Short mmCIF file of C-alpha atoms in Angstrom, two decimals:
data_model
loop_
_atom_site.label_atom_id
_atom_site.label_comp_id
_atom_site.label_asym_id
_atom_site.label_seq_id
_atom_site.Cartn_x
_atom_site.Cartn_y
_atom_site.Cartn_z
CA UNK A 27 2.00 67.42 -9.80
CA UNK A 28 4.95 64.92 -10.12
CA UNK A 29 3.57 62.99 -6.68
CA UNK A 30 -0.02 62.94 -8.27
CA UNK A 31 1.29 61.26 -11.59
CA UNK A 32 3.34 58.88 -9.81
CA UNK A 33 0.10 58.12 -7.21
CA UNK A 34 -2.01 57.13 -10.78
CA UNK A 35 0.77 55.51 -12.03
CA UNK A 36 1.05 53.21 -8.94
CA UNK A 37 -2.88 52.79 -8.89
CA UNK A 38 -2.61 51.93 -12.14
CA UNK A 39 -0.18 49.00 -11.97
CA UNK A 40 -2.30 47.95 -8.01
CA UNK A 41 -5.46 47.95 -10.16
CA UNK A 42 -3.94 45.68 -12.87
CA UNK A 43 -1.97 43.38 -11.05
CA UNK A 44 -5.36 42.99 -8.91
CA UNK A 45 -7.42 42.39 -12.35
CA UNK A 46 -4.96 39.90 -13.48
CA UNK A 47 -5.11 37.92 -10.40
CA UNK A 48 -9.25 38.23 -10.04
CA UNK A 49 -8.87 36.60 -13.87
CA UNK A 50 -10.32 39.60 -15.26
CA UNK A 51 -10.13 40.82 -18.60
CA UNK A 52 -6.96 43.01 -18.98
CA UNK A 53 -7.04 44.48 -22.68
CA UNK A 54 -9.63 46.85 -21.77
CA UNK A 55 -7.79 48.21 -18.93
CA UNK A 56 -4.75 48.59 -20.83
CA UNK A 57 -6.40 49.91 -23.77
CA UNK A 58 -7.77 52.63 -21.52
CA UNK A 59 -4.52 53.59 -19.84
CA UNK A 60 -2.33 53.77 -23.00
CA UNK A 61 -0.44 56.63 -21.95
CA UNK A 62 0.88 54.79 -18.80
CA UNK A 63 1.97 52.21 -20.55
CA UNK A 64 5.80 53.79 -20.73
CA UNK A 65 9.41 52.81 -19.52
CA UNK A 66 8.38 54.71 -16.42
CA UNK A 67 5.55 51.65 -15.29
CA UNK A 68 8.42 49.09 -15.97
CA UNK A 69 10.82 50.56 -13.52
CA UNK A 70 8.07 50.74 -11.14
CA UNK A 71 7.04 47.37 -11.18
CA UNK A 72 10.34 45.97 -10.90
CA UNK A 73 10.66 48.02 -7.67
CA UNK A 74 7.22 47.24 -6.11
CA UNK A 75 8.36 43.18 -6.75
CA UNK A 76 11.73 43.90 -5.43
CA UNK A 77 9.77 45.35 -2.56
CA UNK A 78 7.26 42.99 -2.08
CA UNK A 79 9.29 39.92 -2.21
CA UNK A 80 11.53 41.47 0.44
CA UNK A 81 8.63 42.70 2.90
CA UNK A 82 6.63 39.37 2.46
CA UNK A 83 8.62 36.46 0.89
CA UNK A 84 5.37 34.34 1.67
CA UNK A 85 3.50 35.55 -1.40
CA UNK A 86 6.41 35.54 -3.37
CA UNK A 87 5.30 32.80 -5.21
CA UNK A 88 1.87 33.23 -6.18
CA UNK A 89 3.09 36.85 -6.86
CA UNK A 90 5.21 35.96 -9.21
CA UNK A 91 2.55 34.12 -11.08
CA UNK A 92 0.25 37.01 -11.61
CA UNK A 93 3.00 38.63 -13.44
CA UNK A 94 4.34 35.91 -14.69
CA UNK A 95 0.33 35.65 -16.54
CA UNK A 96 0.38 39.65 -16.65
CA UNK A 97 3.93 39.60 -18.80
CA UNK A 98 2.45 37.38 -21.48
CA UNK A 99 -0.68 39.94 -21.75
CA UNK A 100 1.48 42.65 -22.02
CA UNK A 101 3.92 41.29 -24.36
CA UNK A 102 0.40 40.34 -26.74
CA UNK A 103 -0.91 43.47 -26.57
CA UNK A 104 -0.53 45.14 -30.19
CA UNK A 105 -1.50 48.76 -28.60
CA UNK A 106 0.71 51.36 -27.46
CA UNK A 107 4.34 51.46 -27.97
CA UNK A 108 5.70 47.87 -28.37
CA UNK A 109 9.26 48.55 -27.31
CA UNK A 110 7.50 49.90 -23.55
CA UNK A 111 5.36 46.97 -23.55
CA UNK A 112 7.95 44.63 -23.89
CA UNK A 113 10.28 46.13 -21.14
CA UNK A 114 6.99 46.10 -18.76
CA UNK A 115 6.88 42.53 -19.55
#
């Protein structure tokens, strides 16, 4: 069951990194996947970037603009538990 969470889990973060860069809107997303909003999602996204940037410096920089624009939804969102948001930002 671990391996299944941690599949969502990095669905979840594909999916809204994808929405964020297709413009779309994010609150509703987040809204609906409050309980994967946790320390857990912000470890895993600094390891996917660390990741990415390694495997294909190319994209680095537009990349780093989606989150850049995903880290100031994030850190606006009143939902779920602040302190989380804020490290996943």
């Amino acid at each position: 069951m671990p391996n299944e969470a941690t599949n969502q889990e990095q669905n979840f973060l594909i999916d809204l990194l994808r929405a964020t860069y297709q413009n779309q809107e994010i609150y509703p997303i987040l809204q609906h996947n409050l309980s994967k909003l946790n320390d857990n999602l912000a470890l895993m996204l600094r390891k996917w970037v660390s990741d990415r940037f390694a495997k294909e410096p190319a994209i680095a920089i537009n990349l780093a603009r989606v989150i850049i624009k995903l880290s100031s939804i994030i850190q606006e969102f009143e939902q779920g538990n602040l302190a989380s948001n804020l490290q996943i930002a």
